[in-house]
Amino acid sequence: MTEPTFTTLVSRWYEQNARDLPWRVPGIGAWPILVSEVMLQQTPVVRVLPAWHAWLTRWPDPAALAADTPAEAIRMWGRLGYPRRAVRLRDCAVAVVERHGGRVPDQLEQLLALPGIGTYTARAVAAFAYGQRHPVVDTNVRRVVSRAIAGEPDAGPATTPADLVACEELLPTEPAAAALASAAFMELGAIVCTARSPRCPDCPVESVCAWRASGQAAPTGPTRRPQRYAGTDRQVRGLLLGVLRDATGPVPHQRLDQVWQDDVQRARALAGLVKDGLVEPVGEENFRLIGDGPATQPLPG
């Protein structure tokens, strides 16, 4: 097996089988792609689609979001999960306006310098929005490369520099072809070479896959221990944030007290929201979403 053969097979498969997703429409632009990449972090496509459409309808470019408040970004994020992403996305929009005249930059170093934009997102935007040659490595890509190239049943828990090198070696020299290959690797891992139920007979590289050749079985059990939600601080944070998100002014402490009976856990969750920059106190007894306008009369308790 040669690397070009592997890459060519996956790229051809992608061109015929890629999911029809709106952020893949040719010419969609860097901002919609950046928004999609932030939303897709730890969140399935089916939940992202309506949120992405709503977000881009309201804020079609970075300047529109930068002109709005962090509170509105949190509200618009709704129940998508991990709401700090909403604040970081707005911070990113502000930086794009201030540093780049409202245009998402096309240089990797400039993308990496934006607040809330990490290695994966920066490379994804550079590749998928601007057609550049960069290894775009997420969990799906690492699994595909680990199996097909290294012959291992699964990849490690986090992306390493070695993963970036291994993926870059697989990319064609021509930038547009490399960007296509990066998307193809990701798609293959997402819908065919999955963690626990890989559809090997449907895989375009089954015949050249080092893992299949080794005869190893797929790992059993979950890739990671499922995170408990009920009764956790995360659930309490979500309940508190829901009250504040639905409010039109500062919310009195007494109203938040009704969300959860455990005083200690509720206080800890509220303090965490304040520390994370999602909520701010108003006076001594009221709270609101961060940057949610001037203080007004609090809502009834």
PDB file of N, CA, C and O in Angstrom, residues 9 63 79 127 138 170 193-194 207:
ATOM      1  N   LEU A   9      -8.252   6.861  -2.704  1.00  0.00           N
ATOM      2  CA  LEU A   9      -9.452   6.055  -2.482  1.00  0.00           C
ATOM      3  C   LEU A   9     -10.442   6.767  -1.564  1.00  0.00           C
ATOM      4  O   LEU A   9     -11.647   6.799  -1.832  1.00  0.00           O
ATOM      5  N   ALA A  63     -19.076  41.095  12.093  1.00  0.00           N
ATOM      6  CA  ALA A  63     -19.438  42.441  12.568  1.00  0.00           C
ATOM      7  C   ALA A  63     -20.806  42.445  13.234  1.00  0.00           C
ATOM      8  O   ALA A  63     -21.021  43.143  14.232  1.00  0.00           O
ATOM      9  N   ARG A  79     -29.780  25.570  24.164  1.00  0.00           N
ATOM     10  CA  ARG A  79     -29.408  24.355  24.883  1.00  0.00           C
ATOM     11  C   ARG A  79     -28.437  23.498  24.066  1.00  0.00           C
ATOM     12  O   ARG A  79     -28.438  22.272  24.179  1.00  0.00           O
ATOM     13  N   ALA A 127      -8.261  25.147   5.896  1.00  0.00           N
ATOM     14  CA  ALA A 127      -8.416  24.119   4.861  1.00  0.00           C
ATOM     15  C   ALA A 127      -9.762  24.216   4.165  1.00  0.00           C
ATOM     16  O   ALA A 127      -9.848  24.273   2.929  1.00  0.00           O
ATOM     17  N   ASP A 138      -9.102  15.497  13.977  1.00  0.00           N
ATOM     18  CA  ASP A 138     -10.010  15.326  15.102  1.00  0.00           C
ATOM     19  C   ASP A 138     -10.018  13.851  15.491  1.00  0.00           C
ATOM     20  O   ASP A 138      -9.218  13.046  14.981  1.00  0.00           O
ATOM     21  N   LEU A 170      -0.011  12.185   4.590  1.00  0.00           N
ATOM     22  CA  LEU A 170      -1.003  11.572   3.712  1.00  0.00           C
ATOM     23  C   LEU A 170      -1.606  12.559   2.719  1.00  0.00           C
ATOM     24  O   LEU A 170      -2.273  12.156   1.766  1.00  0.00           O
ATOM     25  N   CYS A 193     -15.901   4.391   9.485  1.00  0.00           N
ATOM     26  CA  CYS A 193     -14.877   3.844  10.385  1.00  0.00           C
ATOM     27  C   CYS A 193     -15.136   4.341  11.805  1.00  0.00           C
ATOM     28  O   CYS A 193     -14.311   5.016  12.422  1.00  0.00           O
ATOM     29  N   THR A 194     -16.311   4.008  12.336  1.00  0.00           N
ATOM     30  CA  THR A 194     -16.723   4.499  13.639  1.00  0.00           C
ATOM     31  C   THR A 194     -16.023   3.722  14.763  1.00  0.00           C
ATOM     32  O   THR A 194     -15.417   2.673  14.529  1.00  0.00           O
ATOM     33  N   SER A 207      -9.529  -2.904   1.566  1.00  0.00           N
ATOM     34  CA  SER A 207      -8.538  -3.813   0.967  1.00  0.00           C
ATOM     35  C   SER A 207      -7.106  -3.421   1.292  1.00  0.00           C
ATOM     36  O   SER A 207      -6.193  -4.248   1.167  1.00  0.00           O
TER      37      SER A 207
END
